[in-house]
Amino acid sequence: MSTLRFHAVKASLKRKPLKIKEDKRRSEIFGSNVFNEVAMRQYLTKTSLNSVLEAIEKGTKINRLVADHISTGMKEWAISKGATHYTHWFQPLTGATAEKHDAFFETIGDGLAIEKFGGNQLVQQEPDASSFPNGGIRNTFEARGYTAWDPTSPAFIYDKTLCIPTVFVSYTGEALDFKTPLLRALQVVDNAAVAVCKYFDKNVKSVRTSLGWEQEYFLIDTALAISRPDILLTGRTLLGHSPAKGQQLDDHYFGTIPARAMSYMRDLEHQCMLLGIPVKTRHNEVAPNQFELAPIFEEANLAVDHNSLLMDIMQKTAKRHGFTVLMHEKPFAGVNGSGKHNNWSLSTNTGVNLLAPGKTPMSNLQFLTFFINTIKAVQTHEELLRAAIASASNDHRLGANEAPPAIISIFIGDQLTKVLGELETVTKGKLSPKEITDLKLNVVGKIPEVILDNTDRNRTSSFAFTGNKFEFRAVGSTANCAKPMTVLSTIVANQLKEFKVEVDELINSKSMKKDDAIFNVLREYIKTSKAILFEGNGYSEAWEKEAKKRGLSNNKTTPEALQIKKAKSTIALFDNLGVMNKVESEARYEIEMEDYIHHIQIESRVIGDIARNHVVPTAVRYQNILIENVTGLKTIYGDQFKDFAKAQLVLIKEISEHIETINSTVTKMTEARKICNKEASLEKRADGYCNRVKPLFADIRYHCDKLEIMIDDELWPLTKYRELLFTK
Ligand code: ADP
Ligand code: MG
């Protein structure tokens, strides 16, 4: 009983749910640590307030003098809430959030000190950027990186620190973060959507993207989690035999939330409330110890910030409760993985959700326009969308015949399939008044305001229309939502721009009426977008074959999936719309390929270490016990011993065989790594790690897992699946 495993199990059994102090209503505390409009009204002059509001609404610049006033107000507010430090808070391309704290405190001589925070410190900082990934941007240009205030996402206080959301750019202006391209893409889709909205309503001035993410995660007792080197270093288990009971009884999904987990969630939600993150739902997920948390949707940039912040708070809060949060997409083999559904839609400043059917034929034509353009955009750029969610960890879901698969397809349900079918038969060219009336009354006018469709129950389609929004389900649980949101916004913007050109062309040169022109263009889009529509569910071999026939991509691994990012057409798409220039696009490709290689490299080292230093020595120890036993039996029974030592002899032999295979495979894997590391080309290195190093994991694992079920439980050093998954 001396192994870390048993200490960990003991420690986990002693834990009790923490008591959470909740003495105020949630609505009362909501946003109280956020420098929101209420706080601004109290701490800012009218000019400063208006300046910030205008920057949020219209993206206008805030001048330095006003910034000085704002910073003073912000500082007073923060200090009144107990903050001592401030930081620019940003999202470098590591995927995590970054911060460097400075105290408000400053000395002014004569042993005196004051609290100071000027406009300059609010607006811009120069963190040491040298350790953040930059994909060669800084080497090519300038070593310095700057963070600059993003007034559209409000400052907040976390851990007594005033956090100011910022973008992170190089000296020459290239984006070194996730937020900058996202902000640009949101602006681009805003402009493109407004232009199209004008066909239907001249009063539309702006269109906002909304995002509601759903975060799935596992909660594992910390003692148990850190007893496993693989969880500690890679966030997932690299080996472990499946337990006798897994998720087959479906007794966890939507079941009673265990007491410790519940106390953790309440604590987490309390902090979310203070920080203005509007969390709303919580429930058990499919796998044991798997949960989900989702907020009410928000403007996409804010929603992305909130998700990044949340992931950080989740880890910190978990520590207090003796939990480790596993965000990994596939922490346990044979058990459901975690995703982060991105619910997405567009809405106007006049309060119309452009992806919700409306009350009138006119508003429904607008809905259909945005609906069909989105389908067309995804059809055209399905491979790019797949690339936007590619990572070593998400490959375990997308590439492993799990749902959703690596094939991007759109589910729209029966009702809308029928509508599209009817629109497809619209006359080419000018429509007769009768046809227009008929269309408006019987097709467009008949779309119900609430679309009920239960056929997508398994929720496994990668991109599904769910009544008033699209739900991008293939996003991984560790992802920064900025990536898929940037791509989605860009491709939809590009599509809407093309649509506008085509419609205008028909109106101007063919002197068609506006509605006729719209119907004509939509009809062609429906015809050319059919391949992406798929009402089936999840992964199947038949769908894989069918998708191939339809010309859809099926990139199962990250290195394959990322190739589209460096295609000329992709670079031009981002560049033309001003979302990312060539350097920025190429830098991201490089960073993501490197990131993939590093992940597999680390996993490979860890599995090699565990196999050689934990599993094999344990196997040898157990084998020695067996040998001792057999020798003893021989002493007692002489030649007859074989009758009594049959099982032991078989075990001894089998253990040797497993040890031998583990050892030779680890050696082979190390050699494969060495060869990969010498490859000069990024593509060849990634390919080697993907196709020569990673496949050996399964072989090593197989034999280790066999040993796990052969060896005396008392000797086994690695915390087992049943302990990790069923300790509550
Ligand atoms: P589920 O998908 O689990 O059934 P819901 O469909 O109710 O749950 O909502 C999931 C998420 O979608 C929530 O974050 C919700 O706020 C968000 N959502 C709802 N409407 C929209 C919308 N118009 N745009 C973006 N997100 C939305
Ligand atoms: Mg959902």
PDB file of C-alpha atoms in Angstrom, residues 342-346 353-358 364 366-375 378 409-417 419-420 447-457 459-473 532-536:
ATOM      1  CA  ASN A 342     -20.498  27.180 -30.600  1.00  0.00           C
ATOM      2  CA  ASN A 343     -24.036  28.506 -31.073  1.00  0.00           C
ATOM      3  CA  TRP A 344     -23.826  31.262 -33.621  1.00  0.00           C
ATOM      4  CA  SER A 345     -26.143  33.809 -35.146  1.00  0.00           C
ATOM      5  CA  LEU A 346     -26.311  37.365 -36.477  1.00  0.00           C
ATOM      6  CA  ASN A 353     -32.139  37.755 -35.314  1.00  0.00           C
ATOM      7  CA  LEU A 354     -31.236  37.192 -38.960  1.00  0.00           C
ATOM      8  CA  LEU A 355     -31.209  33.442 -38.473  1.00  0.00           C
ATOM      9  CA  ALA A 356     -34.663  33.222 -36.985  1.00  0.00           C
ATOM     10  CA  PRO A 357     -37.742  32.882 -39.152  1.00  0.00           C
ATOM     11  CA  GLY A 358     -40.006  35.892 -38.756  1.00  0.00           C
ATOM     12  CA  ASN A 364     -38.708  35.306 -43.865  1.00  0.00           C
ATOM     13  CA  GLN A 366     -34.447  37.937 -45.166  1.00  0.00           C
ATOM     14  CA  PHE A 367     -34.073  34.909 -42.927  1.00  0.00           C
ATOM     15  CA  LEU A 368     -33.758  32.611 -45.957  1.00  0.00           C
ATOM     16  CA  THR A 369     -31.182  34.911 -47.475  1.00  0.00           C
ATOM     17  CA  PHE A 370     -28.923  34.656 -44.445  1.00  0.00           C
ATOM     18  CA  PHE A 371     -29.707  30.998 -43.917  1.00  0.00           C
ATOM     19  CA  ILE A 372     -28.867  30.005 -47.489  1.00  0.00           C
ATOM     20  CA  ASN A 373     -25.814  32.252 -47.660  1.00  0.00           C
ATOM     21  CA  THR A 374     -24.461  30.602 -44.521  1.00  0.00           C
ATOM     22  CA  ILE A 375     -24.983  27.171 -46.055  1.00  0.00           C
ATOM     23  CA  VAL A 378     -19.856  26.545 -45.320  1.00  0.00           C
ATOM     24  CA  SER A 409     -21.810  18.789 -42.927  1.00  0.00           C
ATOM     25  CA  ILE A 410     -24.913  20.802 -42.228  1.00  0.00           C
ATOM     26  CA  PHE A 411     -28.108  19.526 -40.685  1.00  0.00           C
ATOM     27  CA  ILE A 412     -31.185  21.665 -41.334  1.00  0.00           C
ATOM     28  CA  GLY A 413     -34.149  19.407 -40.564  1.00  0.00           C
ATOM     29  CA  ASP A 414     -37.167  18.313 -42.599  1.00  0.00           C
ATOM     30  CA  GLN A 415     -39.101  21.558 -42.672  1.00  0.00           C
ATOM     31  CA  LEU A 416     -36.322  23.649 -44.116  1.00  0.00           C
ATOM     32  CA  THR A 417     -35.205  20.895 -46.461  1.00  0.00           C
ATOM     33  CA  VAL A 419     -38.546  24.855 -48.243  1.00  0.00           C
ATOM     34  CA  LEU A 420     -35.221  24.698 -50.044  1.00  0.00           C
ATOM     35  CA  ILE A 447     -42.110  28.936 -42.435  1.00  0.00           C
ATOM     36  CA  PRO A 448     -43.262  28.724 -38.846  1.00  0.00           C
ATOM     37  CA  GLU A 449     -41.810  31.214 -36.430  1.00  0.00           C
ATOM     38  CA  VAL A 450     -40.491  28.458 -34.252  1.00  0.00           C
ATOM     39  CA  ILE A 451     -38.961  25.574 -36.082  1.00  0.00           C
ATOM     40  CA  LEU A 452     -39.380  22.359 -34.211  1.00  0.00           C
ATOM     41  CA  ASP A 453     -37.263  19.561 -35.439  1.00  0.00           C
ATOM     42  CA  ASN A 454     -36.448  16.601 -33.350  1.00  0.00           C
ATOM     43  CA  THR A 455     -34.730  14.546 -35.965  1.00  0.00           C
ATOM     44  CA  ASP A 456     -31.291  15.682 -34.838  1.00  0.00           C
ATOM     45  CA  ARG A 457     -31.632  14.043 -31.451  1.00  0.00           C
ATOM     46  CA  ARG A 459     -26.728  15.911 -31.869  1.00  0.00           C
ATOM     47  CA  THR A 460     -23.835  14.598 -33.803  1.00  0.00           C
ATOM     48  CA  SER A 461     -23.925  16.607 -36.989  1.00  0.00           C
ATOM     49  CA  SER A 462     -20.953  18.964 -37.089  1.00  0.00           C
ATOM     50  CA  PHE A 463     -22.906  22.074 -38.060  1.00  0.00           C
ATOM     51  CA  ALA A 464     -26.601  22.105 -37.311  1.00  0.00           C
ATOM     52  CA  PHE A 465     -29.395  24.597 -37.665  1.00  0.00           C
ATOM     53  CA  THR A 466     -31.267  24.631 -34.373  1.00  0.00           C
ATOM     54  CA  GLY A 467     -34.254  26.870 -34.943  1.00  0.00           C
ATOM     55  CA  ASN A 468     -32.786  30.336 -34.599  1.00  0.00           C
ATOM     56  CA  LYS A 469     -29.035  29.762 -34.804  1.00  0.00           C
ATOM     57  CA  PHE A 470     -26.426  27.450 -36.190  1.00  0.00           C
ATOM     58  CA  GLU A 471     -24.595  25.229 -33.789  1.00  0.00           C
ATOM     59  CA  PHE A 472     -20.993  24.430 -34.684  1.00  0.00           C
ATOM     60  CA  ARG A 473     -20.488  21.254 -32.743  1.00  0.00           C
ATOM     61  CA  ILE A 532     -22.926  19.915 -47.634  1.00  0.00           C
ATOM     62  CA  LEU A 533     -26.455  19.106 -46.490  1.00  0.00           C
ATOM     63  CA  PHE A 534     -26.703  15.872 -44.580  1.00  0.00           C
ATOM     64  CA  GLU A 535     -29.547  14.862 -42.327  1.00  0.00           C
ATOM     65  CA  GLY A 536     -27.888  11.717 -41.058  1.00  0.00           C
TER      66      GLY A 536
END
